[in-house]
mmCIF file of C-alpha atoms and ligand atoms in Angstrom:
data_model
loop_
_atom_site.group_PDB
_atom_site.id
_atom_site.type_symbol
_atom_site.label_atom_id
_atom_site.label_comp_id
_atom_site.label_asym_id
_atom_site.label_seq_id
_atom_site.Cartn_x
_atom_site.Cartn_y
_atom_site.Cartn_z
ATOM 1 C CA MET W 1 17.090 11.965 27.917
ATOM 2 C CA ALA W 2 18.684 10.403 24.841
ATOM 3 C CA LYS W 3 16.667 10.833 21.702
ATOM 4 C CA ILE W 4 15.615 7.935 19.521
ATOM 5 C CA ARG W 5 16.443 8.144 15.813
ATOM 6 C CA VAL W 6 13.635 6.873 13.636
ATOM 7 C CA GLU W 7 13.800 6.084 9.931
ATOM 8 C CA THR W 8 10.418 5.780 8.320
ATOM 9 C CA THR W 9 8.519 6.457 5.119
ATOM 10 C CA ILE W 10 5.886 9.174 5.143
ATOM 11 C CA ASN W 11 3.673 9.541 2.072
ATOM 12 C CA GLY W 12 6.224 7.650 0.018
ATOM 13 C CA GLU W 13 9.227 9.745 1.109
ATOM 14 C CA GLU W 14 11.997 8.352 3.274
ATOM 15 C CA THR W 15 12.085 10.448 6.420
ATOM 16 C CA GLU W 16 14.224 10.559 9.548
ATOM 17 C CA PHE W 17 13.410 12.202 12.847
ATOM 18 C CA LEU W 18 14.475 12.262 16.466
ATOM 19 C CA CYS W 19 11.964 11.714 19.236
ATOM 20 C CA ASN W 20 11.824 10.765 22.865
ATOM 21 C CA GLY W 21 10.291 7.517 24.024
ATOM 22 C CA GLN W 22 7.031 9.095 25.173
ATOM 23 C CA GLU W 23 6.257 11.155 22.108
ATOM 24 C CA SER W 24 3.308 10.137 19.976
ATOM 25 C CA LEU W 25 3.400 9.906 16.222
ATOM 26 C CA LEU W 26 0.856 12.734 16.201
ATOM 27 C CA GLU W 27 3.211 15.018 18.146
ATOM 28 C CA VAL W 28 6.135 14.285 15.845
ATOM 29 C CA LEU W 29 4.077 14.703 12.683
ATOM 30 C CA ARG W 30 2.739 18.075 13.782
ATOM 31 C CA ASP W 31 5.501 19.579 15.926
ATOM 32 C CA GLY W 32 8.599 17.745 14.702
ATOM 33 C CA ILE W 33 8.010 17.475 10.967
ATOM 34 C CA GLY W 34 5.525 20.302 10.522
ATOM 35 C CA MET W 35 2.847 18.148 8.903
ATOM 36 C CA THR W 36 -0.075 19.854 10.583
ATOM 37 C CA GLY W 37 -2.780 18.366 8.373
ATOM 38 C CA THR W 38 -3.231 15.600 10.928
ATOM 39 C CA LYS W 39 -5.308 17.179 13.681
ATOM 40 C CA GLU W 40 -5.202 16.854 17.431
ATOM 41 C CA GLY W 41 -8.547 16.426 19.133
ATOM 42 C CA CYS W 42 -8.746 14.308 22.250
ATOM 43 C CA THR W 43 -5.289 12.631 22.378
ATOM 44 C CA THR W 44 -7.014 9.623 23.939
ATOM 45 C CA GLY W 45 -8.025 7.660 20.839
ATOM 46 C CA ASP W 46 -11.668 8.730 20.935
ATOM 47 C CA CYS W 47 -12.197 11.315 18.170
ATOM 48 C CA GLY W 48 -10.358 10.131 15.034
ATOM 49 C CA ALA W 49 -9.073 13.631 14.171
ATOM 50 C CA CYS W 50 -5.511 12.285 14.178
ATOM 51 C CA SER W 51 -6.195 9.307 11.875
ATOM 52 C CA VAL W 52 -3.311 8.121 9.727
ATOM 53 C CA VAL W 53 -2.520 4.847 7.996
ATOM 54 C CA VAL W 54 0.478 2.827 9.179
ATOM 55 C CA ASP W 55 1.433 -0.173 7.065
ATOM 56 C CA GLY W 56 -2.047 -0.187 5.549
ATOM 57 C CA ARG W 57 -3.877 0.014 8.862
ATOM 58 C CA LEU W 58 -6.010 2.958 9.943
ATOM 59 C CA VAL W 59 -4.807 4.108 13.376
ATOM 60 C CA PRO W 60 -5.187 7.081 15.707
ATOM 61 C CA SER W 61 -1.712 8.630 15.624
ATOM 62 C CA CYS W 62 -2.174 9.993 19.163
ATOM 63 C CA LEU W 63 -2.011 6.410 20.418
ATOM 64 C CA VAL W 64 1.005 5.344 18.348
ATOM 65 C CA LEU W 65 4.457 6.032 19.726
ATOM 66 C CA ALA W 66 6.582 7.926 17.259
ATOM 67 C CA ALA W 67 9.339 5.345 17.753
ATOM 68 C CA GLU W 68 6.950 2.686 16.463
ATOM 69 C CA ALA W 69 7.106 4.303 13.030
ATOM 70 C CA GLN W 70 10.602 2.847 12.583
ATOM 71 C CA GLY W 71 10.720 0.978 9.270
ATOM 72 C CA ARG W 72 7.040 1.513 8.551
ATOM 73 C CA ASN W 73 4.975 3.199 5.879
ATOM 74 C CA VAL W 74 2.999 6.127 7.231
ATOM 75 C CA GLU W 75 0.301 7.803 5.150
ATOM 76 C CA THR W 76 -1.179 11.124 6.236
ATOM 77 C CA ILE W 77 -3.740 13.534 4.841
ATOM 78 C CA GLU W 78 -0.921 15.410 3.052
ATOM 79 C CA GLY W 79 -0.398 12.359 0.847
ATOM 80 C CA VAL W 80 -4.017 11.817 -0.130
ATOM 81 C CA ALA W 81 -4.389 14.272 -3.023
ATOM 82 C CA ASP W 82 -2.409 13.826 -6.217
ATOM 83 C CA GLY W 83 -0.628 17.197 -6.237
ATOM 84 C CA GLN W 84 -3.322 19.820 -6.759
ATOM 85 C CA LYS W 85 -5.827 17.197 -7.922
ATOM 86 C CA LEU W 86 -8.313 16.348 -5.193
ATOM 87 C CA THR W 87 -9.552 12.808 -4.745
ATOM 88 C CA PRO W 88 -13.261 12.120 -5.321
ATOM 89 C CA ILE W 89 -13.736 12.010 -1.545
ATOM 90 C CA GLN W 90 -12.123 15.407 -1.040
ATOM 91 C CA GLN W 91 -14.118 16.823 -3.959
ATOM 92 C CA GLN W 92 -17.396 15.485 -2.579
ATOM 93 C CA PHE W 93 -16.671 16.918 0.880
ATOM 94 C CA LEU W 94 -16.396 20.306 -0.813
ATOM 95 C CA GLU W 95 -19.483 19.845 -2.966
ATOM 96 C CA HIS W 96 -21.614 18.682 -0.016
ATOM 97 C CA GLY W 97 -20.257 21.330 2.347
ATOM 98 C CA ALA W 98 -19.404 18.469 4.673
ATOM 99 C CA LEU W 99 -17.242 20.548 6.979
ATOM 100 C CA GLN W 100 -17.405 23.611 9.146
ATOM 101 C CA CYS W 101 -14.434 24.145 11.461
ATOM 102 C CA GLY W 102 -12.497 21.434 9.612
ATOM 103 C CA ILE W 103 -10.773 19.881 12.621
ATOM 104 C CA CYS W 104 -12.357 16.501 11.983
ATOM 105 C CA THR W 105 -12.056 16.634 8.198
ATOM 106 C CA PRO W 106 -8.550 15.228 7.597
ATOM 107 C CA GLY W 107 -9.322 12.285 9.855
ATOM 108 C CA PHE W 108 -12.615 11.624 8.101
ATOM 109 C CA ILE W 109 -10.962 11.773 4.696
ATOM 110 C CA VAL W 110 -8.094 9.468 5.649
ATOM 111 C CA ALA W 111 -10.604 7.008 7.138
ATOM 112 C CA ALA W 112 -13.007 7.281 4.190
ATOM 113 C CA GLU W 113 -10.184 6.629 1.703
ATOM 114 C CA LYS W 114 -9.452 3.443 3.623
ATOM 115 C CA LEU W 115 -13.143 2.489 3.708
ATOM 116 C CA LEU W 116 -13.511 2.814 -0.074
ATOM 117 C CA GLU W 117 -10.270 0.955 -0.672
ATOM 118 C CA LYS W 118 -11.663 -1.989 1.315
ATOM 119 C CA ASN W 119 -15.280 -1.639 0.228
ATOM 120 C CA PRO W 120 -15.888 0.311 -3.010
ATOM 121 C CA ASP W 121 -19.687 0.078 -2.696
ATOM 122 C CA PRO W 122 -20.611 0.490 0.965
ATOM 123 C CA THR W 123 -24.164 0.803 2.173
ATOM 124 C CA GLU W 124 -24.996 3.846 4.265
ATOM 125 C CA ALA W 125 -24.958 1.641 7.364
ATOM 126 C CA GLU W 126 -21.543 0.233 6.474
ATOM 127 C CA ALA W 127 -20.137 3.709 5.895
ATOM 128 C CA ARG W 128 -21.563 4.977 9.189
ATOM 129 C CA TYR W 129 -20.195 1.949 11.030
ATOM 130 C CA PHE W 130 -16.716 2.241 9.504
ATOM 131 C CA LEU W 131 -16.544 5.955 10.282
ATOM 132 C CA ALA W 132 -17.966 5.629 13.784
ATOM 133 C CA GLY W 133 -14.523 6.271 15.257
ATOM 134 C CA ASN W 134 -14.450 9.743 13.708
ATOM 135 C CA LEU W 135 -16.360 12.418 15.559
ATOM 136 C CA CYS W 136 -17.636 15.727 14.222
ATOM 137 C CA ARG W 137 -18.989 18.342 16.572
ATOM 138 C CA CYS W 138 -20.105 20.821 13.893
ATOM 139 C CA THR W 139 -21.884 19.423 10.869
ATOM 140 C CA GLY W 140 -23.609 16.336 12.115
ATOM 141 C CA TYR W 141 -22.914 13.315 9.992
ATOM 142 C CA ASP W 142 -25.441 13.366 7.139
ATOM 143 C CA LYS W 143 -23.406 15.533 4.765
ATOM 144 C CA ILE W 144 -20.237 13.602 5.543
ATOM 145 C CA ILE W 145 -21.852 10.234 4.848
ATOM 146 C CA LYS W 146 -23.518 11.536 1.664
ATOM 147 C CA ALA W 147 -20.154 12.856 0.489
ATOM 148 C CA VAL W 148 -18.522 9.490 1.069
ATOM 149 C CA LEU W 149 -21.289 7.542 -0.680
ATOM 150 C CA ASP W 150 -21.294 9.923 -3.656
ATOM 151 C CA ALA W 151 -17.508 9.676 -3.870
ATOM 152 C CA ALA W 152 -17.840 5.899 -3.929
ATOM 153 C CA ALA W 153 -20.265 6.205 -6.870
ATOM 154 C CA VAL W 154 -17.880 8.561 -8.717
ATOM 155 C CA MET W 155 -14.981 6.185 -8.168
ATOM 156 C CA ARG W 156 -16.979 3.183 -9.381
ATOM 157 C CA GLU W 157 -17.935 5.122 -12.502
ATOM 158 C CA GLU W 158 -14.307 6.113 -13.113
ATOM 159 C CA ARG W 159 -13.292 2.465 -12.905
ATOM 160 C CA ALA W 160 -16.104 1.209 -15.183
HETATM 161 S S1 LIG O 201 -6.612 13.043 18.802
HETATM 162 FE FE1 LIG O 201 -6.275 10.953 18.388
HETATM 163 S S2 LIG O 201 -8.232 10.021 18.473
HETATM 164 FE FE2 LIG O 201 -8.560 12.082 19.114
HETATM 165 S S1 LIG O 202 -16.344 20.269 11.019
HETATM 166 FE FE1 LIG O 202 -15.911 20.915 13.063
HETATM 167 S S2 LIG O 202 -15.682 19.040 14.156
HETATM 168 FE FE2 LIG O 202 -16.293 18.418 12.193
#
């Protein structure tokens, strides 16, 4: 089958790849480009482990065709930190011990970054609702939500 050539931007860098028409963005990110930070959980859009941002919108990359990335801006977990400097959300995940196996963590962080971009001062209920599409089978959700709310407070303080 003829391959499709896709030109896209990933974490600010112009990128080209070849894919077939059935391949998901998740498959190309992990297996084609070697960006394995985005995790594969269910591949059916139910767990959020594969969350990325495409043109500003949080999406499960297992449900996006790789060919749909043509001409778009894709942001993955690899682009979240500023070099070695962790974001407040990443730092708070560490400080709260909000991970165990880590499979869900990149998806949670990508989603939480988007939450705090849209709503810098979420209530606990708002944070839980926004992150309801991300599942964790290890930690439960309390530490994750506390990490996100504390990161929001740190970010508000930094901006003040
Ligand atoms: S792997 Fe995409 S939502 Fe679960
Ligand atoms: S830390 Fe294992 S699924 Fe969340």
